[in-house]
Every structure is written in structure tokens, then in C-alpha cells.
mmCIF file of N, CA and C in Angstrom:
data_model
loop_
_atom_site.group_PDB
_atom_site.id
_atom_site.type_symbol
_atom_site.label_atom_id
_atom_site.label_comp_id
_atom_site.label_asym_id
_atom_site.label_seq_id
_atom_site.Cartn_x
_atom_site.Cartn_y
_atom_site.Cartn_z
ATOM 1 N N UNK G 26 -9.850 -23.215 34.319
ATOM 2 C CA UNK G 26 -9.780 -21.971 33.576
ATOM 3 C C UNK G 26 -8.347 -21.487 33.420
ATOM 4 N N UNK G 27 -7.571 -21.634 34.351
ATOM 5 C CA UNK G 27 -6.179 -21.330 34.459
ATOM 6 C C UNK G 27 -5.423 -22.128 32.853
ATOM 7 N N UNK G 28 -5.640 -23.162 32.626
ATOM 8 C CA UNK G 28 -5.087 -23.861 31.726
ATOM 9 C C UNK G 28 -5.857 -23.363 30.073
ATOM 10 N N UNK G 29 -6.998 -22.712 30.368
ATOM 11 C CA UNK G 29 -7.446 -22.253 29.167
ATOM 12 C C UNK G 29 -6.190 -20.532 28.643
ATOM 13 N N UNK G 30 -5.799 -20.147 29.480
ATOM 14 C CA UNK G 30 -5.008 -18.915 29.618
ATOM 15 C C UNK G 30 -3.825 -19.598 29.211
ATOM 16 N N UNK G 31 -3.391 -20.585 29.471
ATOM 17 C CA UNK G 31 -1.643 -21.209 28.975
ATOM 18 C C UNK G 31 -1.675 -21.755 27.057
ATOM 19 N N UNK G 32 -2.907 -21.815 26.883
ATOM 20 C CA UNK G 32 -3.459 -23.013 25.910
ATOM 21 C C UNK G 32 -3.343 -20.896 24.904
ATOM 22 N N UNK G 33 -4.096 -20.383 25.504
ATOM 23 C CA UNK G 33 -4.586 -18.881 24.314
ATOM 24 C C UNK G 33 -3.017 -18.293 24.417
ATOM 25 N N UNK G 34 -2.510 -18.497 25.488
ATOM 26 C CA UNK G 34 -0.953 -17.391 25.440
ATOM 27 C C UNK G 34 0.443 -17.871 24.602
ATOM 28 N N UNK G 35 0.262 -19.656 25.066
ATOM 29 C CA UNK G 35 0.696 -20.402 24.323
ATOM 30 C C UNK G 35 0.998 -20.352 22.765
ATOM 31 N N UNK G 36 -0.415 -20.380 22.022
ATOM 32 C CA UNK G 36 -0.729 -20.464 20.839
ATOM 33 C C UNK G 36 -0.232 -18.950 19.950
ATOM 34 N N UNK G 37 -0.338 -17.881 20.180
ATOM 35 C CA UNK G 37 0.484 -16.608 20.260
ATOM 36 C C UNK G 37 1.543 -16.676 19.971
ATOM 37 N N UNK G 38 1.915 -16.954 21.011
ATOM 38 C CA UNK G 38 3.673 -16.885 21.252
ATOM 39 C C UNK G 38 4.055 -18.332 20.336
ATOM 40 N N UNK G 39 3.518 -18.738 20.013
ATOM 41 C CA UNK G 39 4.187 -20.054 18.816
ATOM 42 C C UNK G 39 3.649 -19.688 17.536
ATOM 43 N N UNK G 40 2.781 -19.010 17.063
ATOM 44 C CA UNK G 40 2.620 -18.262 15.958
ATOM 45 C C UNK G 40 3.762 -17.150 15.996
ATOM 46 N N UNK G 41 4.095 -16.238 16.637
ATOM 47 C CA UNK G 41 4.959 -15.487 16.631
ATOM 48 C C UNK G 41 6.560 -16.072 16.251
ATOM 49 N N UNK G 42 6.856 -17.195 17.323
ATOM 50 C CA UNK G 42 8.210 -17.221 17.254
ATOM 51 C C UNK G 42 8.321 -18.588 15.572
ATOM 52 N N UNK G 43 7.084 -18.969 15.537
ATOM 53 C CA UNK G 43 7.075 -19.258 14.183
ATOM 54 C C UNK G 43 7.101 -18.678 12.556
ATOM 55 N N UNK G 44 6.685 -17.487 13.056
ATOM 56 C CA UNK G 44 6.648 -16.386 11.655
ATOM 57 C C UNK G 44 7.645 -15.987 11.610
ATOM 58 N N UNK G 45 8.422 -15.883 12.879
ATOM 59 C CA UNK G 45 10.032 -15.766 12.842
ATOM 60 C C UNK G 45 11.162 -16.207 11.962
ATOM 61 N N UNK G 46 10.866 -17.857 12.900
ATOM 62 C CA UNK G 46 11.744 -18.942 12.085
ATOM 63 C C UNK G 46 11.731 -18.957 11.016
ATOM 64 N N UNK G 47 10.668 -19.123 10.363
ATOM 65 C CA UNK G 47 10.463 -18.810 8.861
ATOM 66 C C UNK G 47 11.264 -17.585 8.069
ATOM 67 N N UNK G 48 10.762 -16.528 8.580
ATOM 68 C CA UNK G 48 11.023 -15.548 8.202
ATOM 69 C C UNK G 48 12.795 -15.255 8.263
ATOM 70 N N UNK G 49 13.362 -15.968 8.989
ATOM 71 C CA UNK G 49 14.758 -16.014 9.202
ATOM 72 C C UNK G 49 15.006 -17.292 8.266
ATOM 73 N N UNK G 50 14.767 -18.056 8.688
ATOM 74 C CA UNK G 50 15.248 -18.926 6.888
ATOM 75 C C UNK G 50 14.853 -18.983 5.875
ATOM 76 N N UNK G 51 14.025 -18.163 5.652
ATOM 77 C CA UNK G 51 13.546 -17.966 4.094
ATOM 78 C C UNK G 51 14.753 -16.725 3.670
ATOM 79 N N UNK G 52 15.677 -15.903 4.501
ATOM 80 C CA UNK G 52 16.505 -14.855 4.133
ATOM 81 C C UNK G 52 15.571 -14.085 4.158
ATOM 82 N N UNK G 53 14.219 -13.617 4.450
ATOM 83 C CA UNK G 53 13.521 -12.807 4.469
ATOM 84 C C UNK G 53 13.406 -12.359 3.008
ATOM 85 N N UNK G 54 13.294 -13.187 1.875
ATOM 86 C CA UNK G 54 12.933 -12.898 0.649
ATOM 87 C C UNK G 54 11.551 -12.518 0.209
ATOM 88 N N UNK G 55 10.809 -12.594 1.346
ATOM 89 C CA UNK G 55 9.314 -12.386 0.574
ATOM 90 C C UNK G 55 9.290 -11.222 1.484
ATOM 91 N N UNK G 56 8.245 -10.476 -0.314
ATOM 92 C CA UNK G 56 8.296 -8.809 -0.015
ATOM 93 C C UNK G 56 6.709 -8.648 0.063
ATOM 94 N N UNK G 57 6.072 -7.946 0.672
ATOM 95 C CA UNK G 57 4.656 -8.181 0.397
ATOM 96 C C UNK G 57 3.981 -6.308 -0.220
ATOM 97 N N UNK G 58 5.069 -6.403 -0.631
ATOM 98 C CA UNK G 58 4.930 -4.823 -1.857
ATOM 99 C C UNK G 58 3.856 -5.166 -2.818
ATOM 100 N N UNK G 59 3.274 -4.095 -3.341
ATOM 101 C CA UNK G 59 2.446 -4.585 -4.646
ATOM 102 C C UNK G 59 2.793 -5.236 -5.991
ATOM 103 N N UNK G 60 2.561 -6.323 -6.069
ATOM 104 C CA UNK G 60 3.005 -6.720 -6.944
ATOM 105 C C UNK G 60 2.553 -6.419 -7.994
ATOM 106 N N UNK G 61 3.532 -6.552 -9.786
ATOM 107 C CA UNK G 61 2.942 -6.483 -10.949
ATOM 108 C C UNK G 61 2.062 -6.845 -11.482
ATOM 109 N N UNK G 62 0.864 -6.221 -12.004
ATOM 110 C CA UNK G 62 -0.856 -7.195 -12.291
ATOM 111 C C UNK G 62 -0.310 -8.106 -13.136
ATOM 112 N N UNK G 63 -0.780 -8.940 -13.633
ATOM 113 C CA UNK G 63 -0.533 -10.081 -15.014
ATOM 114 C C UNK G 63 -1.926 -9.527 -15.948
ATOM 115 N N UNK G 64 -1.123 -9.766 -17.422
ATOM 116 C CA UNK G 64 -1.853 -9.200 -18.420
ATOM 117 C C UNK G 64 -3.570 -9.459 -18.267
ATOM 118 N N UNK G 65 -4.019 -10.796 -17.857
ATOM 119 C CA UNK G 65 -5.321 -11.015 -17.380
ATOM 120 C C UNK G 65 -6.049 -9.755 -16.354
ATOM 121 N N UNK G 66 -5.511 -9.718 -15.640
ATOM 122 C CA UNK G 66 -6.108 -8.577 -14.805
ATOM 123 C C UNK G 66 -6.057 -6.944 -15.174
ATOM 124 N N UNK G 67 -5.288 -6.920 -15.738
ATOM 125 C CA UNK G 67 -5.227 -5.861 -16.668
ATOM 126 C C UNK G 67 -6.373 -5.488 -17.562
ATOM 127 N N UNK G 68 -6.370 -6.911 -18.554
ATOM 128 C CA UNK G 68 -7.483 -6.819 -19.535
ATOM 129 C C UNK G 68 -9.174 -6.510 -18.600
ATOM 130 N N UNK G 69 -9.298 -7.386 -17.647
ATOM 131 C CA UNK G 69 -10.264 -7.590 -17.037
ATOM 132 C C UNK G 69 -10.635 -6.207 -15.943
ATOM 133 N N UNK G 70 -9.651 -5.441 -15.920
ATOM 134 C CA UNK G 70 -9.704 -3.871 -15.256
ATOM 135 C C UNK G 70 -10.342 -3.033 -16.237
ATOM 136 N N UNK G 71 -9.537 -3.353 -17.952
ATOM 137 C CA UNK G 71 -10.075 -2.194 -18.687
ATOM 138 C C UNK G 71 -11.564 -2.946 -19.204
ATOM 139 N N UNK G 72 -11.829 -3.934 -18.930
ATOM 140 C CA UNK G 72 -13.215 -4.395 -19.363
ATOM 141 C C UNK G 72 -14.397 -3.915 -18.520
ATOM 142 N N UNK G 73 -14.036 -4.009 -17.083
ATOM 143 C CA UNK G 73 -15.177 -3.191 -16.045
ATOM 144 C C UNK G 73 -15.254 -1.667 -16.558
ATOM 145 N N UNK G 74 -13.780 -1.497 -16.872
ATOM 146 C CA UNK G 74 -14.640 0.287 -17.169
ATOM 147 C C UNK G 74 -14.449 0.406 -18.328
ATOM 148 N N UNK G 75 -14.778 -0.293 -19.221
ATOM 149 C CA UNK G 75 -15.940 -0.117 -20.671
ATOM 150 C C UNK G 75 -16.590 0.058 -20.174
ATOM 151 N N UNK G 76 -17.304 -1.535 -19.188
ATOM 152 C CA UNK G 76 -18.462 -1.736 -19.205
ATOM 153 C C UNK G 76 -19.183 -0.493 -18.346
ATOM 154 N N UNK G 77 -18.700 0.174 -17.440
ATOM 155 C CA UNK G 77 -18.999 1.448 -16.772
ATOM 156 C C UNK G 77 -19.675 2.532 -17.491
ATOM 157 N N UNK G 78 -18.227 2.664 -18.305
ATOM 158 C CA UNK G 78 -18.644 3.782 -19.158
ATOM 159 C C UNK G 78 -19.859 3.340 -20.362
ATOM 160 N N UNK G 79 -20.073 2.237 -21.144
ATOM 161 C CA UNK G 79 -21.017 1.928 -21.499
ATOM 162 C C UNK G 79 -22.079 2.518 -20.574
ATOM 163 N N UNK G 80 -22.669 1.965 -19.555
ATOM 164 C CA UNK G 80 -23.867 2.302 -18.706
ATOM 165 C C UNK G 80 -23.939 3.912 -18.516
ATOM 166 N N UNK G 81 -22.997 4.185 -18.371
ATOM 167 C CA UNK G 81 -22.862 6.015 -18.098
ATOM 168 C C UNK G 81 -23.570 6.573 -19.309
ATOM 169 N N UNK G 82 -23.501 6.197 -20.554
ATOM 170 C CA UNK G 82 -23.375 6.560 -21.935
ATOM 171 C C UNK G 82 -25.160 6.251 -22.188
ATOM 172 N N UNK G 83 -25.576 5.140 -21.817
ATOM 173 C CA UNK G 83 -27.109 4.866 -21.749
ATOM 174 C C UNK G 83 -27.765 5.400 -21.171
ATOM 175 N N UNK G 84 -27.809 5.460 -19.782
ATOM 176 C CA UNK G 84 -28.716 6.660 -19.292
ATOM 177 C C UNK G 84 -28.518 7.882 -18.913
ATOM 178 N N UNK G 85 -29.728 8.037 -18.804
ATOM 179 C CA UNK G 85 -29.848 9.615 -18.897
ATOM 180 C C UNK G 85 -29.109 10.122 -17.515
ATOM 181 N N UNK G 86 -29.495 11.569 -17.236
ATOM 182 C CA UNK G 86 -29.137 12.343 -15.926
ATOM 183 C C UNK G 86 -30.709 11.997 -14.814
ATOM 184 N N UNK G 87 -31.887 11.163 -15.416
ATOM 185 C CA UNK G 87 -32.986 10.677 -14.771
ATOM 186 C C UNK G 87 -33.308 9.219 -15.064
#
């Protein structure tokens, strides 16, 4: 059981000092801000709410 604890603490700490490394030679260029939609998703945003407002427009208040 002792070696199951080196194997879970292990694995941690090498994900960590790996997101590092990376993150130090990449210059830390990646931003994880929201990025700009692309015209597809755009279109496909104002198509759900047609289609919304369509359904709103069909039925009633019952």
C-alpha cells in the first residue's frame, strides 16, 4: 500500500512540474481568454433563437 501512495503523489507532482515546462517554453503564449466565435457559430447562435422565437410565436399562453 505504501507504494500505491508514491505511484498517486508521484503522478501529481509530474503533471504539475510538466504543465510547467511547457508552459515555460511555450513563452507562455497560450491565453485561455474567450476567444472570437467564427462566423459558423455565430450563424448557428442566431438560428437557435429563430428557432426559439418561432416556437414562442406558435403557442399559446396554454
Amino acid at each position: 500500500m505504501h507504494w500505491m501512495m508514491w505511484v498517486f503523489w508521484g503522478s501529481i507532482v509530474t503533471l504539475l512540474v510538466g504543465s510547467y515546462v511547457v508552459d515555460f517554453l511555450t513563452g507562455r503564449k497560450y491565453d485561455f481568454k474567450e476567444q472570437e466565435k467564427s462566423l459558423n457559430q455565430n450563424s448557428a447562435s442566431a438560428d437557435s433563437l429563430r428557432e426559439i422565437a418561432r416556437h414562442d410565436q406558435q403557442n399559446g399562453p396554454f
